[in-house]
PDB file of C-alpha atoms in Angstrom:
ATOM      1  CA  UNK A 282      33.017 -31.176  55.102  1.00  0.00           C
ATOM      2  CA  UNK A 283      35.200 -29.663  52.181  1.00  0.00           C
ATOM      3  CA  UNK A 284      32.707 -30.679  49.924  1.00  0.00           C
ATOM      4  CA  UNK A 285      29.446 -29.186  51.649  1.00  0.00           C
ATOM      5  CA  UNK A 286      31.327 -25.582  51.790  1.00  0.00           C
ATOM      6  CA  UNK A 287      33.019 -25.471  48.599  1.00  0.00           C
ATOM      7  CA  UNK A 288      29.185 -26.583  47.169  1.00  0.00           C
ATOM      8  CA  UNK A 289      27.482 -22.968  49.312  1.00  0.00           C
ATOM      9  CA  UNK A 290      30.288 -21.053  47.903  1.00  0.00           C
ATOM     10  CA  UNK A 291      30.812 -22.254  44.520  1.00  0.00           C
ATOM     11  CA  UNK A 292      28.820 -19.890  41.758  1.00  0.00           C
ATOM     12  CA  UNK A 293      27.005 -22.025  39.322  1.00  0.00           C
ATOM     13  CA  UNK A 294      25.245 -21.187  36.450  1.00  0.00           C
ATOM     14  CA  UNK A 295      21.914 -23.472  36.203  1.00  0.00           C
ATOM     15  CA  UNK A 296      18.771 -23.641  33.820  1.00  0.00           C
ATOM     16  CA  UNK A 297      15.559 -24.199  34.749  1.00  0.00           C
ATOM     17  CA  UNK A 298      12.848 -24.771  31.770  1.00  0.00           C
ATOM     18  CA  UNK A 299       8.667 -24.826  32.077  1.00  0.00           C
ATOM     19  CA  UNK A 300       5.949 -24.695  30.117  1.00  0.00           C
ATOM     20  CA  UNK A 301       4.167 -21.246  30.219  1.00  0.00           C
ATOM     21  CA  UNK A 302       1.986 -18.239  28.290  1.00  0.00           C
ATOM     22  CA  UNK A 303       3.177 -14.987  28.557  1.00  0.00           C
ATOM     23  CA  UNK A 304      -0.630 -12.791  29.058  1.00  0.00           C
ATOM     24  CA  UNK A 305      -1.033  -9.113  28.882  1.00  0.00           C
ATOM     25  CA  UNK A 306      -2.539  -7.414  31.703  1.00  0.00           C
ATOM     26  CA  UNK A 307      -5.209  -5.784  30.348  1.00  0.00           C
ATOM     27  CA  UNK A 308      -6.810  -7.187  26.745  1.00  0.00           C
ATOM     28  CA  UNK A 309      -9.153  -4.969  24.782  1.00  0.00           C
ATOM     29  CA  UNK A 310     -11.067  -6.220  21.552  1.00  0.00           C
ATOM     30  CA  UNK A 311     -11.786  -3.114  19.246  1.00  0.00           C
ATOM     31  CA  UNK A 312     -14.940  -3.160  16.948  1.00  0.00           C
ATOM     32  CA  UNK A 313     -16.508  -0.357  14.626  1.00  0.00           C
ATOM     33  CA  UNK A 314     -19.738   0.661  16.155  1.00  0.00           C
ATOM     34  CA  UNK A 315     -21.377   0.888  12.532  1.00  0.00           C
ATOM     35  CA  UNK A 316     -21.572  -1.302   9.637  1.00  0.00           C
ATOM     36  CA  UNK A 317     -19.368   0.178   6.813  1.00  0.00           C
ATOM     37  CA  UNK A 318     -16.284  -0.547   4.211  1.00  0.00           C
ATOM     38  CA  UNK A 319     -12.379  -0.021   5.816  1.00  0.00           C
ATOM     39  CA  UNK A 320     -10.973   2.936   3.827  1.00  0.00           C
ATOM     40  CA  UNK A 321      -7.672   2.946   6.019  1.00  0.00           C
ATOM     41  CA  UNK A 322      -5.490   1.246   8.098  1.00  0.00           C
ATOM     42  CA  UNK A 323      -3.384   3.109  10.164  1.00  0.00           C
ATOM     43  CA  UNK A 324      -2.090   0.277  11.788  1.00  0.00           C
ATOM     44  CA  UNK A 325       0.085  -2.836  10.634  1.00  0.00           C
ATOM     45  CA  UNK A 326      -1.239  -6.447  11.155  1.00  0.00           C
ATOM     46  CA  UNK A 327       1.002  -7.976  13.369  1.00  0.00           C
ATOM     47  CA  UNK A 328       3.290  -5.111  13.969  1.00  0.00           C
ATOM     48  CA  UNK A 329       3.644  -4.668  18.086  1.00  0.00           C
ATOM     49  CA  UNK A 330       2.811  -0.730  17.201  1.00  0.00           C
ATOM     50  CA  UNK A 331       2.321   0.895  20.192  1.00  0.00           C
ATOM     51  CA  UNK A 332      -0.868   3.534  20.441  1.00  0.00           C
ATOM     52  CA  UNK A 333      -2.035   5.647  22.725  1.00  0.00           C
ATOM     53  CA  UNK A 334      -5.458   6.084  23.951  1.00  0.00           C
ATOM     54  CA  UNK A 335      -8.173   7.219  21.388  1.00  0.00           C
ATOM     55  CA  UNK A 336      -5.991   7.197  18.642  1.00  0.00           C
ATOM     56  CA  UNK A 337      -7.024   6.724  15.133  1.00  0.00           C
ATOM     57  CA  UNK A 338      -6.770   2.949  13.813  1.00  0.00           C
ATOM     58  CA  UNK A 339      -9.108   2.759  11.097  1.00  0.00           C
ATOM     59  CA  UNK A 340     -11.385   4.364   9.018  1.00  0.00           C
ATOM     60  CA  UNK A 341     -14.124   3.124   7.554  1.00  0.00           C
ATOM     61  CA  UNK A 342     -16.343   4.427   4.739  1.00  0.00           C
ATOM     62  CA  UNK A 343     -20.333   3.570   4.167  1.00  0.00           C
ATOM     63  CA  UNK A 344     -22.220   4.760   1.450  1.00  0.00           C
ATOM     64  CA  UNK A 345     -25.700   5.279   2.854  1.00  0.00           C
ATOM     65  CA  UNK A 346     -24.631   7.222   5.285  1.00  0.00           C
ATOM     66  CA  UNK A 347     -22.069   9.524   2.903  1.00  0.00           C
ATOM     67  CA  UNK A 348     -25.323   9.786   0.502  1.00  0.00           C
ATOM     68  CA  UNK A 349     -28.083  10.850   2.774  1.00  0.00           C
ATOM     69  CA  UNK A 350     -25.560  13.762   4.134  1.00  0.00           C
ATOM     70  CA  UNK A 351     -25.298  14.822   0.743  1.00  0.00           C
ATOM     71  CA  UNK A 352     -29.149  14.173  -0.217  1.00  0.00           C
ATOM     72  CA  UNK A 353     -29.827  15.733   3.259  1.00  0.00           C
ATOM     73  CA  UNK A 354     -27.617  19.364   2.911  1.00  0.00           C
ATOM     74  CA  UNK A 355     -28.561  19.819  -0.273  1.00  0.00           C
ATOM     75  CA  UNK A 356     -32.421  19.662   1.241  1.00  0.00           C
ATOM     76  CA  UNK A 357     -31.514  22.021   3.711  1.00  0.00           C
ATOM     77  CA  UNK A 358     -29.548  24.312   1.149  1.00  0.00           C
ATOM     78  CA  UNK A 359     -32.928  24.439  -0.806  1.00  0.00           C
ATOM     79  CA  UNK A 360     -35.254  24.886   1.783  1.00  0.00           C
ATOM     80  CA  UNK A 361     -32.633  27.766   3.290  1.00  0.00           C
ATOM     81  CA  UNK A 362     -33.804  29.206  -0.079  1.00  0.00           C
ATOM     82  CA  UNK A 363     -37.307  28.602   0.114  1.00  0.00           C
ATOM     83  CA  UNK A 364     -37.471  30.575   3.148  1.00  0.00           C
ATOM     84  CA  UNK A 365     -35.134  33.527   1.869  1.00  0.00           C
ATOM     85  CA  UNK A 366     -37.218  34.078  -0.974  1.00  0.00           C
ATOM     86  CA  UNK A 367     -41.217  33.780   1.606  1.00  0.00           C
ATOM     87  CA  UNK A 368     -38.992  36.887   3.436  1.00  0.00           C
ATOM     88  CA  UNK A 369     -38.245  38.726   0.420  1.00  0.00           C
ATOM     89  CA  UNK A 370     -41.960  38.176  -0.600  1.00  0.00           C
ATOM     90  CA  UNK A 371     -43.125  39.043   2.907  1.00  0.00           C
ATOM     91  CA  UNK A 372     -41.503  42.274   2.860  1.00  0.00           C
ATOM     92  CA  UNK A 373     -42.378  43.615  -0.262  1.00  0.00           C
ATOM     93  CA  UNK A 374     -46.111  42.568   0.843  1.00  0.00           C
ATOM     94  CA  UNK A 375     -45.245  44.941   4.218  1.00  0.00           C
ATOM     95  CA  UNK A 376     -44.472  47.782   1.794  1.00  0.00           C
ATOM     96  CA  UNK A 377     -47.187  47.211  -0.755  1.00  0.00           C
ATOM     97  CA  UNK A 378     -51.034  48.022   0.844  1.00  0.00           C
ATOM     98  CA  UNK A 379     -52.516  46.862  -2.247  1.00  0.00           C
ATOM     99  CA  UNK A 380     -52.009  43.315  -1.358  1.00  0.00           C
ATOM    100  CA  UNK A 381     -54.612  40.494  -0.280  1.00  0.00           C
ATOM    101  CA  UNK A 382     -55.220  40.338   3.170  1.00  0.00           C
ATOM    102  CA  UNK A 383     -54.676  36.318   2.839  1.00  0.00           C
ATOM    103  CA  UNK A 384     -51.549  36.697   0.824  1.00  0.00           C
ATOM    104  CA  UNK A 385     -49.269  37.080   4.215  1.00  0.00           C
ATOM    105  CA  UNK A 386     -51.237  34.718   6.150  1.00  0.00           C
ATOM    106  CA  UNK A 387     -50.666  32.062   3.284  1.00  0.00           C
ATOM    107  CA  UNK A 388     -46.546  33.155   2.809  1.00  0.00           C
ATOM    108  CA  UNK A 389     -46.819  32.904   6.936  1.00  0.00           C
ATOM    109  CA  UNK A 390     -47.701  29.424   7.333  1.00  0.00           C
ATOM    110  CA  UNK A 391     -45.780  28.356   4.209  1.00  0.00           C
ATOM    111  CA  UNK A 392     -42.246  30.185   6.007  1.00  0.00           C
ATOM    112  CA  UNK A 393     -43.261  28.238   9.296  1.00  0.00           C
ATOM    113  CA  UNK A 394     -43.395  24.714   7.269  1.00  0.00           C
ATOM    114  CA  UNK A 395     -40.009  25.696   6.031  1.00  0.00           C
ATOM    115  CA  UNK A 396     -38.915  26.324   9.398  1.00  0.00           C
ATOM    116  CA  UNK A 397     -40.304  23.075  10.669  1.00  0.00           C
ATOM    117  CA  UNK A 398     -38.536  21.584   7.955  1.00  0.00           C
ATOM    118  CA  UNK A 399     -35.447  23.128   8.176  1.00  0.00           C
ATOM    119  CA  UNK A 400     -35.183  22.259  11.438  1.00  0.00           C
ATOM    120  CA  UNK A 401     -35.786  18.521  10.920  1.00  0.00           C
ATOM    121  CA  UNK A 402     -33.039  18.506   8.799  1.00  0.00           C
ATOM    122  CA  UNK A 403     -30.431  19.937  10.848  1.00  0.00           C
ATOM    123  CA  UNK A 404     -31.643  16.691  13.102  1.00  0.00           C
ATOM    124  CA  UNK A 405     -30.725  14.014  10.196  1.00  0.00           C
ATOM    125  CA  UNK A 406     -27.784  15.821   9.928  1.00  0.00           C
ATOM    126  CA  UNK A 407     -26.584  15.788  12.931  1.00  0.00           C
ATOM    127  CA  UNK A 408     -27.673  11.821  13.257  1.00  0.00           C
ATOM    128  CA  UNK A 409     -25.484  11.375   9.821  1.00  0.00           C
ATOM    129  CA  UNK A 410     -22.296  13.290  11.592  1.00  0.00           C
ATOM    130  CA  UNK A 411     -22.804  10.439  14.607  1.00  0.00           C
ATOM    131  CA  UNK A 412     -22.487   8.011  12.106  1.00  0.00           C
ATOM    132  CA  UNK A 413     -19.660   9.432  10.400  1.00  0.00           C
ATOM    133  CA  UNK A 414     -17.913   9.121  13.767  1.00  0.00           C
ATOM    134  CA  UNK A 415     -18.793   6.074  14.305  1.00  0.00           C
ATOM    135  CA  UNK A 416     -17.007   5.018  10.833  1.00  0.00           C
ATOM    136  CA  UNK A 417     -13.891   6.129  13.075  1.00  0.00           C
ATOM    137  CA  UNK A 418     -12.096   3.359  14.801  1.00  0.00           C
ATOM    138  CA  UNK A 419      -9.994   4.472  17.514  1.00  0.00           C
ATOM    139  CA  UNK A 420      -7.864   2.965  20.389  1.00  0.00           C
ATOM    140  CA  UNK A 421      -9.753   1.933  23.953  1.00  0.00           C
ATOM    141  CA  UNK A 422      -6.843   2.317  25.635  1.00  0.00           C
ATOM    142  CA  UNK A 423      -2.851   3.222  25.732  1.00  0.00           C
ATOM    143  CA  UNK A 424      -0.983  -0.209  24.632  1.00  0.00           C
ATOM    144  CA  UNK A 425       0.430  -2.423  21.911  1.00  0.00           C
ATOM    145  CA  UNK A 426      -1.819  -3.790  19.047  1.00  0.00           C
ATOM    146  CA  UNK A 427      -0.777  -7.315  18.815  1.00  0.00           C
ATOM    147  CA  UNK A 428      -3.329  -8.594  15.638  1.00  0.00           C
ATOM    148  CA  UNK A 429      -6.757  -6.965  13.863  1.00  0.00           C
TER     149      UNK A 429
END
């Protein structure tokens, strides 16, 4: 009887060992969206960094992209221009009576091409600025970056 209470009374240390995985709850893969060259880490391989959501990881560079902005401002740049110099053209035809009664029909439709143009542009552009983004890989989520 000794022996049964001084075993429910005596403190023991003890081990006990298993086999086991230790799993995150929540596990996000991050891609880019686009195709493109990485310009910049901003986070170590194998570093346990901790990040918050949307933060910046990468960035990426791709060339198309970087050269049809340029091509694509400098079009709009000229064609800005273009129709700067139909108005200056148009108004000196408003002050002048000598003119051609075609003349500011003809600078007309050639200001509302420009126009149209112009404002196809500013559409590429803005796709090209998506893209850009896109070249920007950020966090899903608040959490710990275990590899890339």
């Amino acid at each position: 009887m000794a022996a049964i209470l001084f075993l429910c009374f005596y403190q023991a240390d003890f081990e006990i060992s298993c086999k086991g995985t230790l799993e995150p709850i929540a596990h996000r893969d991050v891609f880019a969206a686009v195709d493109g060259r990485v310009e910049e880490l901003l986070v170590e391989n194998n570093s346990n960094q901790w990040v918050s959501e949307g933060q910046l990881l990468a960035r990426m560079e791709d060339t198309t992209t970087s050269m049809q902005m340029a091509e694509r401002q400098g079009q709009k740049r000229t064609t800005e221009e273009t129709i700067s110099a139909l108005n200056r053209r148009l108004q000196t035809l408003e002050s002048d009576p000598s003119g051609r009664p075609g003349d500011r029909a003809n600078l007309d439709g050639q200001k509302r091409e420009a126009e149209e143009k112009l404002r196809g542009l500013e559409q590429q552009l803005a796709i090209c600025r998506i893209k850009q983004s896109q070249l920007e890989v950020r966090s899903p989520m608040k959490g710990q970056v275990v590899s890339w």
